[in-house]
Amino acid sequence: MQLHNKKVFITGCGGMLGNAIYPYFKARAPEILAIDIVIEQHEKDWLNYLDVREPEQLKKAFREFQPDLVLHLAALVDVERCEQDPADAESTNATSTRNIAELCEQNGVTMVYISTGGVFDGKKDGFYTEDDQPNPIMVYAQTKYDGELAVREVLKRHYIIRPGWMVGGGPNIDHKFVKLILQQIREGKKTIHAVTDKIGTPTYTHDFAMTLFALLETDKYGTYHMVGKGAGTRFDVAREIVDICGYSDEIKMVEVSSDYFTKDFPVPRPDNERLMNAGLEALGINKMRPWQVAIRDYIKREYADYCKR
């Protein structure tokens, strides 16, 4: 798909991934409708309000904007909240996805659905490929997988993308693991604890946006993993961040198990979320960099003042 004459509808565009995708697609597509359910904090005139849980709002957007491509990023991603309110998780992550897929099918629109690498149970000894069978162990992952099934069922022209541990957004939007470690560095902590029993593949949003654009140009529909090259535990990632910021000699890194953080994160996560970009490699368009390189780039771009060098 060439975007130079296409209208693009992006849901959930106020989040980490949306803020990377929007400028990249804005430079290539003539018209974009970017929506989110929370817009007050962003102060961006390009972001519009729309609740994807409301079918009539979706129908109105399709009718008035008439998109050629939909990037469905909107999701309830708070794992603990999904467990507490599974009905809202299902409505936000699965039902809305089915509704959008049906509208795309009815109107001849291509859809990109952002799923999660968390759809696997984490029991595999090695990297997951697109051919492995998902088996979600938490409500969040189950509802995202339900969304995958809905898209495959009703829409032919679709891309289902599974990212890994998301990295990006900058100080105002980033609320993920990288920001949590950087905050501890900024606060002058002399000891940082991080788990060694969870391993995954960090995914930088800007690399993701660039690779997604390359994938769309192929018109090769299907399911794709889109993560940084390599893998690491949460401890590995935290140690890399401390090193990038120049505090390896001043901050003590302590290895712990997930039980250490049970109070704040009680919902069990998969032990193994390592993904392999087999589909992208087969197409020759795997532009995702090693996660260490990507995180260094991200920190130097967005958090230079957190670092000594």
XYZ file of C-alpha atoms in Angstrom:
309
model
C 0.000 0.000 0.000
C 1.332 3.415 -1.011
C 0.219 6.074 1.493
C 0.669 9.192 -0.646
C -3.035 9.196 -1.594
C -4.522 7.333 1.387
C -6.573 8.498 4.369
C -5.413 6.931 7.627
C -7.520 6.477 10.783
C -5.453 5.852 13.951
C -7.115 4.812 17.225
C -5.393 5.193 20.593
C -3.003 7.698 19.063
C -2.297 9.544 22.314
C -0.197 6.729 23.760
C 3.439 5.701 23.461
C 3.122 3.967 20.121
C 0.704 6.490 18.650
C 3.061 9.362 19.339
C 5.760 7.596 17.330
C 3.474 6.468 14.532
C 1.595 9.740 13.988
C 4.483 11.946 12.756
C 5.858 9.116 10.643
C 2.558 8.575 8.837
C 1.674 12.283 8.781
C 4.723 12.893 6.605
C 3.491 10.318 4.095
C -0.316 10.318 4.090
C -2.383 13.343 2.956
C -4.977 13.090 5.716
C -5.016 11.453 9.146
C -7.762 11.132 11.744
C -6.061 10.461 15.091
C -8.290 9.676 18.067
C -8.003 8.752 21.737
C -10.241 8.575 24.791
C -7.904 10.808 26.835
C -6.845 14.003 25.111
C -6.681 16.702 27.798
C -3.115 15.889 28.867
C -1.684 15.977 25.372
C -2.479 19.532 24.218
C -2.193 18.410 20.607
C -4.575 19.906 18.094
C -4.269 16.828 15.874
C -5.769 14.493 18.491
C -9.547 14.023 18.542
C -11.828 12.409 21.111
C -13.452 9.078 20.317
C -14.321 6.108 22.518
C -13.752 2.903 20.543
C -16.118 1.094 22.922
C -19.005 3.063 21.398
C -20.079 1.462 18.077
C -22.031 4.512 16.915
C -18.994 6.754 17.326
C -16.973 4.332 15.220
C -19.637 4.175 12.516
C -19.795 7.970 12.408
C -16.009 8.222 12.040
C -15.996 5.729 9.168
C -18.926 7.434 7.481
C -17.512 10.948 7.690
C -13.775 10.304 7.290
C -13.949 7.335 4.887
C -10.503 5.886 5.688
C -8.404 3.712 3.410
C -6.334 2.320 6.284
C -7.059 1.844 9.996
C -4.296 1.481 12.576
C -6.015 0.130 15.690
C -3.758 0.933 18.648
C -6.422 1.672 21.272
C -6.362 -0.810 24.154
C -6.665 -1.236 27.887
C -3.082 -2.282 28.634
C -2.983 -2.069 32.445
C -2.645 -5.762 33.309
C -3.880 -5.404 36.894
C -6.871 -3.294 35.866
C -7.826 -5.858 33.224
C -7.970 -8.554 35.909
C -10.090 -6.320 38.133
C -12.504 -5.360 35.351
C -12.508 -8.106 32.711
C -15.723 -6.790 31.166
C -14.123 -3.439 30.358
C -11.010 -5.223 29.099
C -13.115 -7.366 26.770
C -15.098 -4.354 25.561
C -12.007 -2.240 24.927
C -9.619 -4.856 23.587
C -11.824 -7.430 21.871
C -15.318 -6.135 21.111
C -14.097 -2.805 19.748
C -11.594 -4.668 17.592
C -14.334 -6.848 16.114
C -16.492 -3.788 15.449
C -13.647 -2.010 13.671
C -12.788 -5.124 11.658
C -16.411 -5.447 10.534
C -16.512 -1.799 9.473
C -13.265 -2.300 7.569
C -14.673 -5.348 5.782
C -17.899 -3.527 4.899
C -16.011 -0.540 3.504
C -13.059 -2.230 1.807
C -10.543 -0.842 4.319
C -7.212 -2.399 5.313
C -6.686 -2.833 9.068
C -3.599 -3.011 11.259
C -4.302 -4.465 14.709
C -1.672 -4.134 17.425
C -1.774 -7.203 19.653
C 0.862 -8.280 22.196
C 3.657 -10.784 22.640
C 1.956 -11.658 25.910
C -0.510 -13.953 24.115
C 1.855 -16.888 24.741
C 1.995 -18.784 28.039
C 5.763 -18.370 28.362
C 6.538 -22.078 28.698
C 8.524 -22.426 25.479
C 12.278 -22.847 25.804
C 13.348 -20.348 23.170
C 11.935 -17.629 20.949
C 8.301 -17.628 19.852
C 7.559 -17.300 16.138
C 4.311 -16.451 14.394
C 3.667 -20.186 13.940
C 3.490 -20.902 17.683
C 0.048 -21.363 19.231
C -1.008 -18.604 21.677
C -2.200 -19.634 25.124
C -2.896 -16.500 27.227
C -2.540 -16.748 31.012
C -4.000 -13.346 31.983
C -7.115 -11.358 31.106
C -5.215 -8.655 29.229
C -3.548 -11.155 26.910
C -6.747 -13.166 26.473
C -8.715 -10.111 25.367
C -5.973 -9.087 22.955
C -5.952 -12.607 21.532
C -9.744 -12.473 21.253
C -9.169 -9.371 19.142
C -6.773 -11.312 16.913
C -9.343 -14.052 16.378
C -12.032 -11.504 15.517
C -9.863 -9.772 12.925
C -8.959 -13.060 11.249
C -12.581 -14.150 11.234
C -14.178 -11.130 9.585
C -11.480 -9.306 7.594
C -9.236 -10.511 4.786
C -7.028 -7.433 4.346
C -5.399 -7.238 7.747
C -2.082 -7.131 9.569
C -1.871 -8.413 13.141
C 1.292 -7.137 14.829
C 2.727 -8.427 18.106
C 5.221 -6.082 19.791
C 7.281 -6.928 22.849
C 8.065 -4.795 25.904
C 7.297 -1.333 24.593
C 9.902 1.423 24.897
C 9.226 5.049 23.938
C 7.052 8.079 24.501
C 9.472 10.345 26.348
C 9.054 11.840 29.845
C 5.427 12.942 29.402
C 3.972 9.690 28.074
C 6.358 6.896 29.058
C 5.019 4.984 32.079
C 6.704 1.680 31.312
C 9.689 -0.144 32.789
C 12.387 2.067 31.252
C 10.862 5.205 32.769
C 10.553 3.505 36.173
C 14.280 2.728 36.196
C 15.182 6.214 34.975
C 13.066 7.750 37.740
C 15.017 5.815 40.353
C 18.266 7.060 38.834
C 16.929 10.621 38.845
C 15.898 10.272 42.492
C 19.445 9.304 43.440
C 18.698 5.711 44.440
C 21.857 3.778 45.273
C 20.203 0.360 44.914
C 17.863 -0.819 42.160
C 16.052 -4.151 42.227
C 14.997 -5.920 39.023
C 13.686 -9.388 38.263
C 15.635 -12.149 36.572
C 12.785 -14.643 36.054
C 11.030 -12.732 33.241
C 12.675 -12.508 29.840
C 11.442 -10.689 26.766
C 12.217 -8.485 23.791
C 12.154 -4.680 24.216
C 10.538 -2.844 21.300
C 11.388 0.791 20.516
C 8.354 2.651 19.180
C 10.265 4.580 16.500
C 11.843 1.416 15.089
C 8.383 -0.141 15.200
C 6.828 2.724 13.219
C 9.526 2.577 10.544
C 9.218 -1.194 10.193
C 5.424 -1.061 10.113
C 5.571 1.380 7.219
C 7.890 -0.983 5.339
C 5.509 -3.881 5.976
C 2.504 -1.959 4.668
C 4.324 -1.355 1.401
C 4.526 -5.119 0.796
C 0.761 -5.796 0.876
C 1.644 -9.138 2.479
C -1.221 -9.508 4.940
C -0.993 -11.728 8.014
C 0.414 -11.972 11.534
C 3.861 -10.576 12.320
C 6.117 -10.242 15.339
C 7.791 -6.824 15.499
C 10.316 -6.584 18.327
C 13.892 -5.528 18.943
C 16.617 -8.021 18.093
C 17.827 -10.178 20.951
C 16.316 -10.664 24.386
C 16.948 -9.861 28.016
C 15.512 -10.162 31.488
C 14.098 -7.149 33.273
C 17.366 -7.125 35.202
C 19.362 -7.039 31.955
C 17.337 -4.071 30.727
C 17.678 -2.196 34.024
C 21.437 -2.784 34.111
C 21.750 -1.547 30.519
C 19.872 1.649 31.407
C 22.091 2.295 34.422
C 25.177 1.778 32.255
C 23.887 4.082 29.503
C 23.313 6.812 32.067
C 26.821 6.380 33.449
C 25.997 5.132 36.949
C 27.290 1.547 36.858
C 29.900 2.313 39.517
C 27.494 4.151 41.805
C 24.288 2.112 41.739
C 24.093 -1.419 43.107
C 21.970 -3.728 40.963
C 20.131 -6.437 42.911
C 18.648 -9.532 41.274
C 15.215 -10.538 42.591
C 12.331 -12.788 41.568
C 8.900 -11.533 40.527
C 7.654 -12.240 44.051
C 9.552 -9.150 45.200
C 7.072 -6.935 43.327
C 3.890 -8.950 43.984
C 2.285 -6.144 45.997
C 2.409 -3.713 43.068
C 2.085 -6.265 40.253
C 0.062 -9.229 41.590
C -1.027 -10.634 38.213
C 1.352 -13.361 36.949
C 3.074 -12.595 33.642
C 4.552 -15.152 31.213
C 8.089 -16.145 32.186
C 9.193 -16.065 28.554
C 8.058 -13.350 26.132
C 10.943 -13.698 23.690
C 9.710 -13.179 20.136
C 11.434 -13.674 16.802
C 10.617 -11.545 13.743
C 10.442 -14.565 11.440
C 7.833 -13.042 9.143
C 9.731 -9.789 8.691
C 12.958 -11.682 8.043
C 11.240 -13.764 5.364
C 10.198 -10.550 3.602
C 13.642 -8.981 4.021
C 12.278 -5.947 5.871
C 13.321 -6.509 9.488
C 14.419 -2.980 10.407
C 14.248 -3.568 14.159
C 17.606 -2.867 15.820
C 19.197 -4.749 18.734
C 17.281 -3.694 21.813
C 20.421 -2.361 23.523
C 21.119 -0.006 20.600
C 17.507 1.141 20.462
C 17.271 1.854 24.193
C 20.526 3.826 24.096
C 19.143 5.890 21.213
C 15.882 6.458 23.094
C 17.551 7.554 26.322
C 20.005 9.876 24.572
C 17.118 11.456 22.644
C 14.583 11.813 25.446
C 16.433 11.573 28.757
C 19.868 13.085 28.137
C 19.548 15.158 31.311
C 19.183 11.952 33.343
C 22.653 10.829 32.239
C 26.174 11.765 33.324
C 27.505 11.512 29.766
